[in-house]
PDB file of C-alpha atoms in Angstrom:
ATOM      1  CA  MET A 298      -2.868 248.419 184.506  1.00 86.00           C
ATOM      2  CA  PRO A 299      -3.536 244.801 183.708  1.00 96.00           C
ATOM      3  CA  PHE A 300      -4.666 242.264 186.286  1.00 97.00           C
ATOM      4  CA  ILE A 301      -4.430 238.530 185.713  1.00 98.00           C
ATOM      5  CA  ASN A 302      -6.338 236.408 188.201  1.00 98.00           C
ATOM      6  CA  SER A 303      -6.073 232.635 188.062  1.00 98.00           C
ATOM      7  CA  LYS A 304      -8.261 229.971 189.601  1.00 98.00           C
ATOM      8  CA  VAL A 305      -6.748 226.516 189.278  1.00 98.00           C
ATOM      9  CA  SER A 306      -7.847 223.136 190.569  1.00 98.00           C
ATOM     10  CA  VAL A 307      -4.330 222.060 191.554  1.00 98.00           C
ATOM     11  CA  LYS A 308      -1.976 223.061 194.378  1.00 98.00           C
ATOM     12  CA  ILE A 309       0.564 225.765 193.456  1.00 98.00           C
ATOM     13  CA  THR A 310       3.936 225.591 195.193  1.00 98.00           C
ATOM     14  CA  PRO A 311       5.802 228.820 196.019  1.00 98.00           C
ATOM     15  CA  ASP A 312       8.307 228.078 193.215  1.00 98.00           C
ATOM     16  CA  GLN A 313       5.501 227.483 190.710  1.00 98.00           C
ATOM     17  CA  GLU A 314       3.794 230.715 191.777  1.00 98.00           C
ATOM     18  CA  LYS A 315       7.003 232.654 191.241  1.00 98.00           C
ATOM     19  CA  GLU A 316       7.458 231.100 187.789  1.00 98.00           C
ATOM     20  CA  LEU A 317       3.845 231.829 186.841  1.00 98.00           C
ATOM     21  CA  LYS A 318       4.208 235.442 187.987  1.00 98.00           C
ATOM     22  CA  THR A 319       7.455 235.890 186.060  1.00 97.00           C
ATOM     23  CA  ARG A 320       6.208 234.300 182.852  1.00 98.00           C
ATOM     24  CA  LEU A 321       2.879 236.146 182.937  1.00 98.00           C
ATOM     25  CA  GLY A 322       4.885 239.349 183.441  1.00 97.00           C
ATOM     26  CA  GLU A 323       6.756 238.628 180.236  1.00 97.00           C
ATOM     27  CA  ALA A 324       3.646 237.530 178.325  1.00 97.00           C
ATOM     28  CA  ILE A 325       1.571 240.628 179.104  1.00 97.00           C
ATOM     29  CA  SER A 326       3.767 242.634 176.737  1.00 96.00           C
ATOM     30  CA  VAL A 327       1.982 241.074 173.732  1.00 95.00           C
ATOM     31  CA  ILE A 328      -0.775 243.595 174.481  1.00 95.00           C
ATOM     32  CA  PRO A 329       0.432 246.953 173.146  1.00 93.00           C
ATOM     33  CA  GLY A 330       1.238 249.388 175.943  1.00 92.00           C
ATOM     34  CA  LYS A 331       1.125 246.776 178.708  1.00 94.00           C
ATOM     35  CA  SER A 332       4.108 245.636 180.762  1.00 94.00           C
ATOM     36  CA  GLU A 333       5.005 243.880 183.972  1.00 95.00           C
ATOM     37  CA  SER A 334       5.711 247.242 185.623  1.00 95.00           C
ATOM     38  CA  TRP A 335       1.930 247.736 186.106  1.00 94.00           C
ATOM     39  CA  LEU A 336       0.815 244.088 186.160  1.00 97.00           C
ATOM     40  CA  MET A 337      -0.962 242.691 189.207  1.00 97.00           C
ATOM     41  CA  THR A 338      -1.404 238.926 189.465  1.00 98.00           C
ATOM     42  CA  GLY A 339      -3.502 236.753 191.737  1.00 98.00           C
ATOM     43  CA  PHE A 340      -3.534 232.999 192.228  1.00 98.00           C
ATOM     44  CA  GLU A 341      -6.265 230.882 193.772  1.00 98.00           C
ATOM     45  CA  ASP A 342      -5.130 227.286 193.945  1.00 98.00           C
ATOM     46  CA  GLU A 343      -7.048 224.126 194.851  1.00 98.00           C
ATOM     47  CA  TYR A 344     -10.165 225.889 193.568  1.00 98.00           C
ATOM     48  CA  HIS A 345     -13.210 223.673 193.052  1.00 98.00           C
ATOM     49  CA  LEU A 346     -13.590 223.729 189.265  1.00 98.00           C
ATOM     50  CA  TYR A 347     -15.559 221.365 187.054  1.00 97.00           C
ATOM     51  CA  PHE A 348     -15.232 221.191 183.285  1.00 97.00           C
ATOM     52  CA  ARG A 349     -17.760 219.191 181.282  1.00 96.00           C
ATOM     53  CA  GLY A 350     -19.171 218.039 184.626  1.00 96.00           C
ATOM     54  CA  ASN A 351     -15.861 216.513 185.667  1.00 95.00           C
ATOM     55  CA  ASN A 352     -12.958 217.492 187.904  1.00 95.00           C
ATOM     56  CA  SER A 353     -10.648 214.511 187.441  1.00 96.00           C
ATOM     57  CA  GLU A 354      -8.071 216.499 185.423  1.00 97.00           C
ATOM     58  CA  PRO A 355      -6.350 219.813 186.236  1.00 98.00           C
ATOM     59  CA  ILE A 356      -8.438 222.841 185.207  1.00 98.00           C
ATOM     60  CA  ALA A 357      -7.799 226.596 185.080  1.00 98.00           C
ATOM     61  CA  PHE A 358      -9.934 229.707 184.704  1.00 98.00           C
ATOM     62  CA  VAL A 359      -7.850 232.804 183.988  1.00 98.00           C
ATOM     63  CA  GLU A 360      -9.261 236.337 183.965  1.00 98.00           C
ATOM     64  CA  VAL A 361      -7.359 239.135 182.258  1.00 97.00           C
ATOM     65  CA  SER A 362      -8.546 242.683 182.967  1.00 96.00           C
ATOM     66  CA  VAL A 363      -6.985 245.645 181.206  1.00 95.00           C
ATOM     67  CA  TYR A 364      -7.381 249.393 181.250  1.00 94.00           C
ATOM     68  CA  GLY A 365      -8.150 250.660 177.782  1.00 90.00           C
ATOM     69  CA  SER A 366      -9.852 249.211 174.741  1.00 87.00           C
ATOM     70  CA  ALA A 367     -10.050 245.587 173.699  1.00 84.00           C
ATOM     71  CA  ASN A 368      -7.486 244.275 171.233  1.00 89.00           C
ATOM     72  CA  SER A 369      -8.724 240.925 169.901  1.00 92.00           C
ATOM     73  CA  GLY A 370      -5.505 240.114 168.035  1.00 94.00           C
ATOM     74  CA  ALA A 371      -3.328 240.742 171.082  1.00 95.00           C
ATOM     75  CA  PHE A 372      -5.782 238.906 173.331  1.00 96.00           C
ATOM     76  CA  SER A 373      -5.598 235.895 171.027  1.00 97.00           C
ATOM     77  CA  LYS A 374      -1.787 235.899 171.229  1.00 97.00           C
ATOM     78  CA  LEU A 375      -1.951 236.209 175.011  1.00 97.00           C
ATOM     79  CA  THR A 376      -4.316 233.231 175.216  1.00 98.00           C
ATOM     80  CA  GLY A 377      -1.665 231.150 173.455  1.00 98.00           C
ATOM     81  CA  GLU A 378       0.959 232.347 175.932  1.00 98.00           C
ATOM     82  CA  ILE A 379      -1.281 231.763 178.963  1.00 98.00           C
ATOM     83  CA  THR A 380      -2.179 228.215 177.937  1.00 98.00           C
ATOM     84  CA  LYS A 381       1.504 227.438 177.338  1.00 98.00           C
ATOM     85  CA  ILE A 382       2.523 228.877 180.710  1.00 98.00           C
ATOM     86  CA  PHE A 383      -0.128 227.025 182.703  1.00 98.00           C
ATOM     87  CA  GLY A 384       0.622 223.843 180.761  1.00 98.00           C
ATOM     88  CA  ASP A 385       4.376 224.063 181.341  1.00 98.00           C
ATOM     89  CA  VAL A 386       4.205 225.070 185.011  1.00 98.00           C
ATOM     90  CA  LEU A 387       1.126 223.236 186.291  1.00 98.00           C
ATOM     91  CA  GLY A 388       0.516 220.525 183.697  1.00 98.00           C
ATOM     92  CA  ILE A 389      -2.912 221.852 182.722  1.00 98.00           C
ATOM     93  CA  ALA A 390      -3.924 220.909 179.182  1.00 98.00           C
ATOM     94  CA  PRO A 391      -4.842 223.818 176.877  1.00 97.00           C
ATOM     95  CA  ASP A 392      -8.308 222.354 176.359  1.00 97.00           C
ATOM     96  CA  HIS A 393      -8.920 222.582 180.119  1.00 98.00           C
ATOM     97  CA  ILE A 394      -8.169 226.314 180.362  1.00 98.00           C
ATOM     98  CA  TYR A 395     -10.670 229.113 179.857  1.00 98.00           C
ATOM     99  CA  VAL A 396      -9.358 232.660 179.488  1.00 98.00           C
ATOM    100  CA  LYS A 397     -11.736 235.589 179.961  1.00 98.00           C
ATOM    101  CA  TYR A 398     -10.852 239.122 178.879  1.00 97.00           C
ATOM    102  CA  SER A 399     -12.345 242.410 179.985  1.00 95.00           C
ATOM    103  CA  ALA A 400     -11.280 245.896 179.010  1.00 93.00           C
ATOM    104  CA  THR A 401     -12.472 248.998 180.827  1.00 91.00           C
ATOM    105  CA  SER A 402     -12.181 252.747 180.514  1.00 91.00           C
ATOM    106  CA  ASP A 403     -12.603 253.134 184.291  1.00 91.00           C
ATOM    107  CA  TRP A 404      -9.672 252.042 186.442  1.00 91.00           C
ATOM    108  CA  GLY A 405      -8.862 253.303 189.897  1.00 93.00           C
ATOM    109  CA  TRP A 406      -5.440 253.519 191.537  1.00 91.00           C
ATOM    110  CA  ASN A 407      -3.810 255.577 194.241  1.00 93.00           C
ATOM    111  CA  GLY A 408      -7.009 257.286 195.365  1.00 94.00           C
ATOM    112  CA  SER A 409      -8.335 258.344 191.951  1.00 91.00           C
ATOM    113  CA  ASN A 410      -9.267 257.047 188.512  1.00 90.00           C
ATOM    114  CA  PHE A 411      -7.399 257.208 185.233  1.00 86.00           C
TER     115      PHE A 411
END
């Protein structure tokens, strides 16, 4: 049950959103036991972000939430994939992307918790 939520300072077109969703769906598999079949994604474009006190270049903040325990090695690989995806699709430089991870043992779905 992963969720990837993205806040970006640039406009996302419908085609770009579809490509982001597809590529993130492929990338999530670097975390053992995770797949696109349970992935939820969210995109907030034209978000007011500042990095180093400046907003003159495209910026992204990406949050990855997963059910289960943290896996630092897999998270590191996913960060590489996420920065590549957002760079390729939206032109955001890797050094202007923060990725935050959270793992939880409590996750609700369909009226109950796992």
